[in-house]
PDB file of C-alpha atoms in Angstrom:
ATOM      1  CA  UNK Y   1     -13.247  -1.889   7.651  1.00  0.00           C
ATOM      2  CA  UNK Y   2     -12.490   0.559   4.853  1.00  0.00           C
ATOM      3  CA  UNK Y   3     -15.644   1.975   3.304  1.00  0.00           C
ATOM      4  CA  UNK Y   4     -15.476   3.993   0.087  1.00  0.00           C
ATOM      5  CA  UNK Y   5     -18.827   5.592  -0.654  1.00  0.00           C
ATOM      6  CA  UNK Y   6     -19.555   7.280  -4.015  1.00  0.00           C
ATOM      7  CA  UNK Y   7     -16.113   8.885  -4.172  1.00  0.00           C
ATOM      8  CA  UNK Y   8     -15.301  11.229  -7.047  1.00  0.00           C
ATOM      9  CA  UNK Y   9     -11.925  12.848  -7.673  1.00  0.00           C
ATOM     10  CA  UNK Y  10     -11.175  15.345 -10.428  1.00  0.00           C
ATOM     11  CA  UNK Y  11      -7.949  16.917 -11.637  1.00  0.00           C
ATOM     12  CA  UNK Y  12      -9.088  19.966 -13.528  1.00  0.00           C
ATOM     13  CA  UNK Y  13     -11.655  18.759 -16.053  1.00  0.00           C
ATOM     14  CA  UNK Y  14     -10.385  15.174 -15.903  1.00  0.00           C
ATOM     15  CA  UNK Y  15     -12.533  12.837 -13.803  1.00  0.00           C
ATOM     16  CA  UNK Y  16     -10.057  10.367 -12.323  1.00  0.00           C
ATOM     17  CA  UNK Y  17     -12.552   8.522 -10.092  1.00  0.00           C
ATOM     18  CA  UNK Y  18     -16.263   8.542 -10.815  1.00  0.00           C
ATOM     19  CA  UNK Y  19     -18.570   7.682  -7.885  1.00  0.00           C
ATOM     20  CA  UNK Y  20     -16.461   4.750  -6.711  1.00  0.00           C
ATOM     21  CA  UNK Y  21     -17.932   2.581  -3.959  1.00  0.00           C
ATOM     22  CA  UNK Y  22     -16.012  -0.271  -2.348  1.00  0.00           C
ATOM     23  CA  UNK Y  23     -15.838  -2.122   0.969  1.00  0.00           C
ATOM     24  CA  UNK Y  24     -12.658  -3.793   2.188  1.00  0.00           C
ATOM     25  CA  UNK Y  25     -13.302  -6.141   5.126  1.00  0.00           C
ATOM     26  CA  UNK Y  26     -10.926  -6.403   8.061  1.00  0.00           C
ATOM     27  CA  UNK Y  27      -8.210  -9.045   8.246  1.00  0.00           C
ATOM     28  CA  UNK Y  28      -7.651  -9.767   4.565  1.00  0.00           C
ATOM     29  CA  UNK Y  29      -5.449  -8.921   1.586  1.00  0.00           C
ATOM     30  CA  UNK Y  30      -7.456  -7.054  -1.054  1.00  0.00           C
ATOM     31  CA  UNK Y  31      -6.014  -6.563  -4.525  1.00  0.00           C
ATOM     32  CA  UNK Y  32      -6.962  -3.668  -6.780  1.00  0.00           C
ATOM     33  CA  UNK Y  33      -6.401  -4.315 -10.473  1.00  0.00           C
ATOM     34  CA  UNK Y  34      -6.618  -1.969 -13.445  1.00  0.00           C
ATOM     35  CA  UNK Y  35      -4.768  -0.542 -16.399  1.00  0.00           C
ATOM     36  CA  UNK Y  36      -2.444   2.453 -16.185  1.00  0.00           C
ATOM     37  CA  UNK Y  37      -4.423   5.609 -15.466  1.00  0.00           C
ATOM     38  CA  UNK Y  38      -7.435   3.750 -14.086  1.00  0.00           C
ATOM     39  CA  UNK Y  39      -7.221   5.665 -10.794  1.00  0.00           C
ATOM     40  CA  UNK Y  40      -5.739   2.967  -8.544  1.00  0.00           C
ATOM     41  CA  UNK Y  41      -2.932   5.047  -7.040  1.00  0.00           C
ATOM     42  CA  UNK Y  42      -5.246   8.030  -6.661  1.00  0.00           C
ATOM     43  CA  UNK Y  43      -7.665   5.894  -4.656  1.00  0.00           C
ATOM     44  CA  UNK Y  44      -4.855   4.810  -2.309  1.00  0.00           C
ATOM     45  CA  UNK Y  45      -3.850   8.441  -1.796  1.00  0.00           C
ATOM     46  CA  UNK Y  46      -7.437   9.362  -1.000  1.00  0.00           C
ATOM     47  CA  UNK Y  47      -7.686   6.611   1.618  1.00  0.00           C
ATOM     48  CA  UNK Y  48      -4.343   7.688   3.110  1.00  0.00           C
ATOM     49  CA  UNK Y  49      -5.436  11.317   3.246  1.00  0.00           C
ATOM     50  CA  UNK Y  50      -2.851  12.589   0.765  1.00  0.00           C
ATOM     51  CA  UNK Y  51      -5.714  13.785  -1.477  1.00  0.00           C
ATOM     52  CA  UNK Y  52      -9.214  14.980  -0.620  1.00  0.00           C
ATOM     53  CA  UNK Y  53     -12.210  13.660  -2.515  1.00  0.00           C
ATOM     54  CA  UNK Y  54     -14.337  16.144  -4.479  1.00  0.00           C
ATOM     55  CA  UNK Y  55     -17.460  14.170  -3.580  1.00  0.00           C
ATOM     56  CA  UNK Y  56     -18.343  11.112  -1.541  1.00  0.00           C
ATOM     57  CA  UNK Y  57     -16.828   9.812   1.675  1.00  0.00           C
ATOM     58  CA  UNK Y  58     -14.139   7.405   2.878  1.00  0.00           C
ATOM     59  CA  UNK Y  59     -14.517   5.876   6.337  1.00  0.00           C
ATOM     60  CA  UNK Y  60     -12.049   3.861   8.401  1.00  0.00           C
ATOM     61  CA  UNK Y  61     -13.807   1.859  11.106  1.00  0.00           C
ATOM     62  CA  UNK Y  62     -16.731   4.248  10.824  1.00  0.00           C
ATOM     63  CA  UNK Y  63     -14.589   7.393  11.142  1.00  0.00           C
ATOM     64  CA  UNK Y  64     -13.722   9.809   8.378  1.00  0.00           C
ATOM     65  CA  UNK Y  65     -10.393   8.947   6.752  1.00  0.00           C
ATOM     66  CA  UNK Y  66      -9.333  12.563   7.379  1.00  0.00           C
ATOM     67  CA  UNK Y  67      -9.617  12.126  11.169  1.00  0.00           C
ATOM     68  CA  UNK Y  68      -6.289  11.933  13.023  1.00  0.00           C
ATOM     69  CA  UNK Y  69      -7.347   8.738  14.809  1.00  0.00           C
ATOM     70  CA  UNK Y  70      -8.034   7.073  11.452  1.00  0.00           C
ATOM     71  CA  UNK Y  71      -4.716   8.200   9.928  1.00  0.00           C
ATOM     72  CA  UNK Y  72      -2.813   6.726  12.880  1.00  0.00           C
ATOM     73  CA  UNK Y  73      -4.133   3.290  11.902  1.00  0.00           C
ATOM     74  CA  UNK Y  74      -2.894   3.523   8.282  1.00  0.00           C
ATOM     75  CA  UNK Y  75       0.526   3.095   6.718  1.00  0.00           C
ATOM     76  CA  UNK Y  76       0.747   4.147   3.066  1.00  0.00           C
ATOM     77  CA  UNK Y  77       3.651   2.841   0.974  1.00  0.00           C
ATOM     78  CA  UNK Y  78       3.796   4.597  -2.411  1.00  0.00           C
ATOM     79  CA  UNK Y  79       5.346   3.057  -5.509  1.00  0.00           C
ATOM     80  CA  UNK Y  80       8.230   5.508  -5.285  1.00  0.00           C
ATOM     81  CA  UNK Y  81       9.898   5.850  -1.906  1.00  0.00           C
ATOM     82  CA  UNK Y  82      10.880   9.312  -0.666  1.00  0.00           C
ATOM     83  CA  UNK Y  83      13.741   9.861   1.778  1.00  0.00           C
ATOM     84  CA  UNK Y  84      16.548  12.291   2.697  1.00  0.00           C
ATOM     85  CA  UNK Y  85      19.608  11.895   0.459  1.00  0.00           C
ATOM     86  CA  UNK Y  86      21.712  10.940   3.507  1.00  0.00           C
ATOM     87  CA  UNK Y  87      19.134   8.460   4.825  1.00  0.00           C
ATOM     88  CA  UNK Y  88      20.037   4.945   5.943  1.00  0.00           C
ATOM     89  CA  UNK Y  89      17.697   2.073   6.874  1.00  0.00           C
ATOM     90  CA  UNK Y  90      18.313   3.004  10.524  1.00  0.00           C
ATOM     91  CA  UNK Y  91      17.262   6.638  10.040  1.00  0.00           C
ATOM     92  CA  UNK Y  92      14.163   5.443   8.152  1.00  0.00           C
ATOM     93  CA  UNK Y  93      13.215   3.336  11.177  1.00  0.00           C
ATOM     94  CA  UNK Y  94      13.817   6.231  13.567  1.00  0.00           C
ATOM     95  CA  UNK Y  95      11.711   8.506  11.359  1.00  0.00           C
ATOM     96  CA  UNK Y  96       8.671   6.220  11.460  1.00  0.00           C
ATOM     97  CA  UNK Y  97       9.160   5.511  15.175  1.00  0.00           C
ATOM     98  CA  UNK Y  98       8.465   9.210  15.771  1.00  0.00           C
ATOM     99  CA  UNK Y  99       5.104   8.996  14.002  1.00  0.00           C
ATOM    100  CA  UNK Y 100       3.795   5.552  14.972  1.00  0.00           C
ATOM    101  CA  UNK Y 101       3.571   4.748  18.668  1.00  0.00           C
ATOM    102  CA  UNK Y 102       3.472   1.008  17.973  1.00  0.00           C
ATOM    103  CA  UNK Y 103       6.622   0.954  15.841  1.00  0.00           C
ATOM    104  CA  UNK Y 104       8.948  -1.903  16.871  1.00  0.00           C
ATOM    105  CA  UNK Y 105      12.608  -1.069  16.231  1.00  0.00           C
ATOM    106  CA  UNK Y 106      13.604  -4.543  17.379  1.00  0.00           C
ATOM    107  CA  UNK Y 107      11.382  -6.219  14.794  1.00  0.00           C
ATOM    108  CA  UNK Y 108      12.488  -3.721  12.146  1.00  0.00           C
ATOM    109  CA  UNK Y 109      16.157  -4.497  12.690  1.00  0.00           C
ATOM    110  CA  UNK Y 110      15.315  -8.178  12.588  1.00  0.00           C
ATOM    111  CA  UNK Y 111      13.669  -7.803   9.173  1.00  0.00           C
ATOM    112  CA  UNK Y 112      16.603  -5.762   7.860  1.00  0.00           C
ATOM    113  CA  UNK Y 113      18.926  -8.572   8.942  1.00  0.00           C
ATOM    114  CA  UNK Y 114      16.661 -11.187   7.345  1.00  0.00           C
ATOM    115  CA  UNK Y 115      16.721  -9.245   4.050  1.00  0.00           C
ATOM    116  CA  UNK Y 116      20.498  -8.898   4.323  1.00  0.00           C
ATOM    117  CA  UNK Y 117      20.389  -5.082   4.439  1.00  0.00           C
ATOM    118  CA  UNK Y 118      23.064  -3.083   6.277  1.00  0.00           C
ATOM    119  CA  UNK Y 119      21.270  -0.677   8.604  1.00  0.00           C
ATOM    120  CA  UNK Y 120      23.920   2.061   8.349  1.00  0.00           C
ATOM    121  CA  UNK Y 121      24.408   1.968   4.572  1.00  0.00           C
ATOM    122  CA  UNK Y 122      23.154   4.865   2.449  1.00  0.00           C
ATOM    123  CA  UNK Y 123      19.833   4.158   0.758  1.00  0.00           C
ATOM    124  CA  UNK Y 124      21.195   5.818  -2.377  1.00  0.00           C
ATOM    125  CA  UNK Y 125      23.649   2.915  -2.666  1.00  0.00           C
ATOM    126  CA  UNK Y 126      20.779   0.376  -2.715  1.00  0.00           C
ATOM    127  CA  UNK Y 127      19.045  -1.064  -5.753  1.00  0.00           C
ATOM    128  CA  UNK Y 128      15.348  -0.351  -6.345  1.00  0.00           C
ATOM    129  CA  UNK Y 129      14.412  -3.732  -4.875  1.00  0.00           C
ATOM    130  CA  UNK Y 130      16.580  -3.233  -1.786  1.00  0.00           C
ATOM    131  CA  UNK Y 131      14.986   0.161  -1.118  1.00  0.00           C
ATOM    132  CA  UNK Y 132      11.564  -1.443  -1.461  1.00  0.00           C
ATOM    133  CA  UNK Y 133      12.539  -4.069   1.125  1.00  0.00           C
ATOM    134  CA  UNK Y 134      13.531  -1.354   3.623  1.00  0.00           C
ATOM    135  CA  UNK Y 135      10.121   0.287   3.392  1.00  0.00           C
ATOM    136  CA  UNK Y 136       8.257  -3.032   3.459  1.00  0.00           C
ATOM    137  CA  UNK Y 137      10.066  -3.781   6.723  1.00  0.00           C
ATOM    138  CA  UNK Y 138       9.131  -0.350   8.086  1.00  0.00           C
ATOM    139  CA  UNK Y 139       5.510  -0.769   6.987  1.00  0.00           C
ATOM    140  CA  UNK Y 140       5.140  -4.071   8.827  1.00  0.00           C
ATOM    141  CA  UNK Y 141       6.803  -2.765  11.988  1.00  0.00           C
ATOM    142  CA  UNK Y 142       4.533   0.256  12.439  1.00  0.00           C
ATOM    143  CA  UNK Y 143       1.894  -2.226  13.660  1.00  0.00           C
ATOM    144  CA  UNK Y 144      -0.954  -0.251  12.144  1.00  0.00           C
ATOM    145  CA  UNK Y 145      -4.275  -1.940  11.392  1.00  0.00           C
ATOM    146  CA  UNK Y 146      -4.243  -0.998   7.696  1.00  0.00           C
ATOM    147  CA  UNK Y 147      -1.487  -1.165   5.100  1.00  0.00           C
ATOM    148  CA  UNK Y 148      -1.847   0.475   1.675  1.00  0.00           C
ATOM    149  CA  UNK Y 149       0.700  -0.729  -0.892  1.00  0.00           C
ATOM    150  CA  UNK Y 150       1.244   0.725  -4.352  1.00  0.00           C
ATOM    151  CA  UNK Y 151       3.157  -1.767  -6.549  1.00  0.00           C
ATOM    152  CA  UNK Y 152       4.728  -3.522  -3.562  1.00  0.00           C
ATOM    153  CA  UNK Y 153       6.271  -6.256  -5.752  1.00  0.00           C
ATOM    154  CA  UNK Y 154       7.907  -3.932  -8.276  1.00  0.00           C
ATOM    155  CA  UNK Y 155      11.706  -4.354  -8.310  1.00  0.00           C
ATOM    156  CA  UNK Y 156      11.693  -7.531  -6.197  1.00  0.00           C
ATOM    157  CA  UNK Y 157      13.139 -10.749  -7.558  1.00  0.00           C
ATOM    158  CA  UNK Y 158      10.954 -13.919  -7.408  1.00  0.00           C
ATOM    159  CA  UNK Y 159      12.608 -15.259  -4.248  1.00  0.00           C
ATOM    160  CA  UNK Y 160      12.119 -11.989  -2.337  1.00  0.00           C
ATOM    161  CA  UNK Y 161       8.538 -11.694  -3.622  1.00  0.00           C
ATOM    162  CA  UNK Y 162       7.795 -15.055  -1.991  1.00  0.00           C
ATOM    163  CA  UNK Y 163       9.363 -13.880   1.280  1.00  0.00           C
ATOM    164  CA  UNK Y 164       7.300 -10.670   1.167  1.00  0.00           C
ATOM    165  CA  UNK Y 165       4.131 -12.646   0.438  1.00  0.00           C
ATOM    166  CA  UNK Y 166       4.795 -14.833   3.470  1.00  0.00           C
ATOM    167  CA  UNK Y 167       5.457 -11.792   5.679  1.00  0.00           C
ATOM    168  CA  UNK Y 168       2.268 -10.047   4.581  1.00  0.00           C
ATOM    169  CA  UNK Y 169       0.117 -13.143   5.018  1.00  0.00           C
ATOM    170  CA  UNK Y 170       1.710 -13.786   8.397  1.00  0.00           C
ATOM    171  CA  UNK Y 171       0.774 -10.276   9.541  1.00  0.00           C
ATOM    172  CA  UNK Y 172      -2.802 -10.742   8.317  1.00  0.00           C
ATOM    173  CA  UNK Y 173      -3.175 -14.033  10.149  1.00  0.00           C
ATOM    174  CA  UNK Y 174      -1.202 -13.051  13.248  1.00  0.00           C
ATOM    175  CA  UNK Y 175      -2.577  -9.588  14.027  1.00  0.00           C
ATOM    176  CA  UNK Y 176      -5.538  -9.258  11.654  1.00  0.00           C
ATOM    177  CA  UNK Y 177      -3.796  -6.677   9.481  1.00  0.00           C
ATOM    178  CA  UNK Y 178      -5.870  -5.458   6.529  1.00  0.00           C
ATOM    179  CA  UNK Y 179      -3.857  -4.880   3.336  1.00  0.00           C
ATOM    180  CA  UNK Y 180      -4.897  -3.122   0.143  1.00  0.00           C
ATOM    181  CA  UNK Y 181      -2.474  -3.785  -2.723  1.00  0.00           C
ATOM    182  CA  UNK Y 182      -2.357  -2.091  -6.099  1.00  0.00           C
ATOM    183  CA  UNK Y 183      -0.205  -4.084  -8.502  1.00  0.00           C
ATOM    184  CA  UNK Y 184       0.342  -5.113 -12.102  1.00  0.00           C
ATOM    185  CA  UNK Y 185       1.735  -8.462 -10.914  1.00  0.00           C
ATOM    186  CA  UNK Y 186      -1.498 -10.404 -11.334  1.00  0.00           C
ATOM    187  CA  UNK Y 187       0.190 -13.720 -10.602  1.00  0.00           C
ATOM    188  CA  UNK Y 188       1.365 -12.426  -7.230  1.00  0.00           C
ATOM    189  CA  UNK Y 189      -2.052 -10.953  -6.445  1.00  0.00           C
ATOM    190  CA  UNK Y 190      -3.698 -14.281  -7.203  1.00  0.00           C
ATOM    191  CA  UNK Y 191      -1.334 -15.951  -4.710  1.00  0.00           C
ATOM    192  CA  UNK Y 192      -1.926 -13.569  -1.843  1.00  0.00           C
ATOM    193  CA  UNK Y 193      -5.294 -11.833  -2.217  1.00  0.00           C
ATOM    194  CA  UNK Y 194      -8.487 -13.073  -0.642  1.00  0.00           C
ATOM    195  CA  UNK Y 195     -10.490 -10.763  -2.874  1.00  0.00           C
ATOM    196  CA  UNK Y 196      -9.886  -8.435  -5.827  1.00  0.00           C
ATOM    197  CA  UNK Y 197     -11.519  -5.323  -7.207  1.00  0.00           C
ATOM    198  CA  UNK Y 198     -11.363  -4.103 -10.790  1.00  0.00           C
ATOM    199  CA  UNK Y 199     -10.947  -0.437 -11.661  1.00  0.00           C
ATOM    200  CA  UNK Y 200     -11.363   0.819 -15.230  1.00  0.00           C
ATOM    201  CA  UNK Y 201     -11.387   4.476 -16.253  1.00  0.00           C
ATOM    202  CA  UNK Y 202     -12.322   5.576 -12.776  1.00  0.00           C
ATOM    203  CA  UNK Y 203     -15.148   3.079 -12.262  1.00  0.00           C
ATOM    204  CA  UNK Y 204     -15.376  -0.190 -10.334  1.00  0.00           C
ATOM    205  CA  UNK Y 205     -16.286  -3.142 -12.563  1.00  0.00           C
ATOM    206  CA  UNK Y 206     -17.798  -6.494 -11.686  1.00  0.00           C
ATOM    207  CA  UNK Y 207     -15.568  -9.503 -12.316  1.00  0.00           C
ATOM    208  CA  UNK Y 208     -17.718 -10.420 -15.315  1.00  0.00           C
ATOM    209  CA  UNK Y 209     -17.315  -6.914 -16.782  1.00  0.00           C
ATOM    210  CA  UNK Y 210     -13.560  -7.130 -16.189  1.00  0.00           C
ATOM    211  CA  UNK Y 211     -13.266 -10.499 -17.942  1.00  0.00           C
ATOM    212  CA  UNK Y 212     -15.278  -9.180 -20.885  1.00  0.00           C
ATOM    213  CA  UNK Y 213     -12.984  -6.165 -21.065  1.00  0.00           C
ATOM    214  CA  UNK Y 214      -9.912  -8.411 -21.109  1.00  0.00           C
TER     215      UNK Y 214
END
């Protein structure tokens, strides 16, 4: 379980997250909704350990999110993928295999083939959606217990979005993966998420408050 307890994050004088508390149960897809600048991506980075909270605590299975053992159970996929300019899908797989003991290169190559992606082609020659597919494949093949996705559907055409939905749900059902997704694709979130949270100006809203805001 991911537990977010009274977390505050500031950037200078700007309060990005203001005493946010949230629980994300194991074995489900949880969607986080909010307008631009609401703090969604910042919250993902805090859970992943990219940022440190100014106040409050984040726990993964009862351990601090900053603990090495907790980080080993998390894969964070940002909205923008970062890679070496000479990287190929194969070198991406080898990179993550060095960091995640459970990474399955066999499964990774299988997903690349399913997506129709050449493993030795340069990532710079791929479209935005094709790059996203490479990192979705890598994320699923790390076999971590938690997957954090920032705008996972962005750049994917409708057919590929359905394939990705099926893959994510299959991982949740098959190995009890817990997924936290930040996305503006509300239709896709409604298809895949067992539960949603609503973030507005750094605060978590109830569903009723969110509907009133809309």
